[in-house]
Coordinates of C-alpha atoms in Angstrom, one line a residue:
X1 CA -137.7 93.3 153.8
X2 CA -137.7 90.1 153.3
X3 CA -136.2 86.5 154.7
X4 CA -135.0 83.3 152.8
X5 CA -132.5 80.4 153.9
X6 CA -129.3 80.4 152.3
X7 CA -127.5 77.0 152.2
X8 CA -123.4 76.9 153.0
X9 CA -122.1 73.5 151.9
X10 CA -119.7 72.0 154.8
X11 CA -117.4 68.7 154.4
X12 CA -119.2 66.7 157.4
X13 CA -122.6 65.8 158.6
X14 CA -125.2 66.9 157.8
X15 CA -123.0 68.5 155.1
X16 CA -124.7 72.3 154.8
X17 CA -125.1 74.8 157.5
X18 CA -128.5 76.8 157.0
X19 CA -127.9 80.6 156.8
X20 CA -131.4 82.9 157.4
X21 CA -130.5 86.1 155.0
X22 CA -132.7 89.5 155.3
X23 CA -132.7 91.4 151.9
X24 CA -134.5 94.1 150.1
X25 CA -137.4 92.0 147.9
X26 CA -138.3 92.9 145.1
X27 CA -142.3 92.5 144.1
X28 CA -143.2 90.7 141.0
X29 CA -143.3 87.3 138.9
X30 CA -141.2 88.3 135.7
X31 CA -137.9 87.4 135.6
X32 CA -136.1 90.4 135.8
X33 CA -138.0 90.9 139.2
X34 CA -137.4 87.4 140.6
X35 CA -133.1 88.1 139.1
X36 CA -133.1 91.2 141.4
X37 CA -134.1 89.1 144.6
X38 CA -131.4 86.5 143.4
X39 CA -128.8 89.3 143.1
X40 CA -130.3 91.0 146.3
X41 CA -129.9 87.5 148.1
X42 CA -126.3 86.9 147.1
X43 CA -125.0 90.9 148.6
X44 CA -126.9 90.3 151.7
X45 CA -125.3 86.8 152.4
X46 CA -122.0 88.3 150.7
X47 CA -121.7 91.1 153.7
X48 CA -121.7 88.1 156.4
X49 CA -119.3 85.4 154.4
X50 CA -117.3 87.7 151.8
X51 CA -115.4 84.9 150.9
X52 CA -118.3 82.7 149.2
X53 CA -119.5 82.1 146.0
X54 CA -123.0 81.5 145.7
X55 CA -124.5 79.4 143.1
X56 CA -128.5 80.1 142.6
X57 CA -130.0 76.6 141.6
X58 CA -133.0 77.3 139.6
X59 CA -134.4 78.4 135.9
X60 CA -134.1 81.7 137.0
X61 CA -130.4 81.5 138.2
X62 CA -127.6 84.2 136.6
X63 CA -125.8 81.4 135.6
X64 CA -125.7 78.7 132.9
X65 CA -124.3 76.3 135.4
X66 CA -127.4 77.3 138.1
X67 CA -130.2 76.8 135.1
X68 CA -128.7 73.5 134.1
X69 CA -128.6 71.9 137.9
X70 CA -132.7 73.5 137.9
X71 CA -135.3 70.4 139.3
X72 CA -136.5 72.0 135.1
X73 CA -133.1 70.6 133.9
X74 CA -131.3 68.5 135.8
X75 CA -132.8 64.8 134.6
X76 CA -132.9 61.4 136.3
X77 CA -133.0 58.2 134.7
X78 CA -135.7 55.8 135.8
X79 CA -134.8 52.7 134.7
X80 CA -138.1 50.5 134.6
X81 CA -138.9 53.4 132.0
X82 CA -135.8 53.6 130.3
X83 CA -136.6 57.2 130.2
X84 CA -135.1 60.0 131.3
X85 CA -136.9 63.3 133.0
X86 CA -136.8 66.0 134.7
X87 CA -136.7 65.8 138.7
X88 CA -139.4 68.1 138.6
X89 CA -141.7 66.0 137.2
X90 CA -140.3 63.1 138.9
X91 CA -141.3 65.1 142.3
X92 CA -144.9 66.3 140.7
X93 CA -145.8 63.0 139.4
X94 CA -145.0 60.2 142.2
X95 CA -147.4 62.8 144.9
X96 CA -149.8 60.5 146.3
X97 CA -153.0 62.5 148.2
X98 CA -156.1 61.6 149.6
X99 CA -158.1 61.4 146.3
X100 CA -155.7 60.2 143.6
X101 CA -151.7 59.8 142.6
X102 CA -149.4 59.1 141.7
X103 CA -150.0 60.9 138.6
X104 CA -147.0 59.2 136.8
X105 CA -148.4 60.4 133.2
X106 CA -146.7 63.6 134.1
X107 CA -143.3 62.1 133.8
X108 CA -144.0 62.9 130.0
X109 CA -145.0 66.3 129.8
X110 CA -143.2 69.6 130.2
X111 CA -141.8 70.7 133.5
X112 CA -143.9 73.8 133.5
X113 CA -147.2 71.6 132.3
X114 CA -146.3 69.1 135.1
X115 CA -146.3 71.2 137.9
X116 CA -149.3 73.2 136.7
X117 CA -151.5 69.9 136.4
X118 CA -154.7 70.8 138.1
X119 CA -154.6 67.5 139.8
X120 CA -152.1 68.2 142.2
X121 CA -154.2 71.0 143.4
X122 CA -157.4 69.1 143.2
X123 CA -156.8 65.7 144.4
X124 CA -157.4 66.9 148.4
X125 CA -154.5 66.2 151.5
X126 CA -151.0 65.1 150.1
X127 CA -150.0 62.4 152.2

């Protein structure tokens, strides 16, 4: 069994309620495997609030809608640029640590390349 927060939008501060889900997980890395612990996810949390309708946010998500709101996806403009790129390598690339970044060259690669740079691994303590 496993454990993962669930977050439950609300219409006042702090605007979610945080939801702690047990489910069945399913071992693996592909992306049928990491589909079934999105689908096991969603019945757990459905047998306590029946009424919902969760939305998985990621590049794995069941739907378009999830995949297109993924940090992989979902872009941001940065004006001094004039570019626009994925959050995901707007988060990767402005890290600062203890022996180097902001490694702001990986506003141009891929997502996937971005957060795979050795760098962010390498560079010791983020702070």
């Amino acid at each position: 069994m496993a454990n993962r927060p669930v977050y439950v939008p609300m219409t006042r501060a702090p605007f979610y309620q945080e939801w702690n889900v047990e489910f069945t997980y399913n071992a693996g890395f592909s992306t049928a495997q990491k589909q079934r612990n999105i689908e096991a996810i969603h019945s757990a949390f459905l047998k306590r609030k029946s009424d919902a309708v969760p939305l998985e946010i990621s590049s794995k998500s069941l739907t378009p809608l999830g995949v297109n709101l993924s940090a992989f996806n979902l872009k941001k403009h940065i004006d001094s640029l004039k570019i626009e790129i994925p959050v995901e390598n707007v988060y990767q690339g402005a890290k600062k640590f203890s022996r180097g970044g902001p490694y702001t060259d990986l506003y141009y690669l891929s997502p996937k390349e971005a957060k795979r740079d050795e760098r962010l691994s390498n560079s010791g303590a983020m702070r």
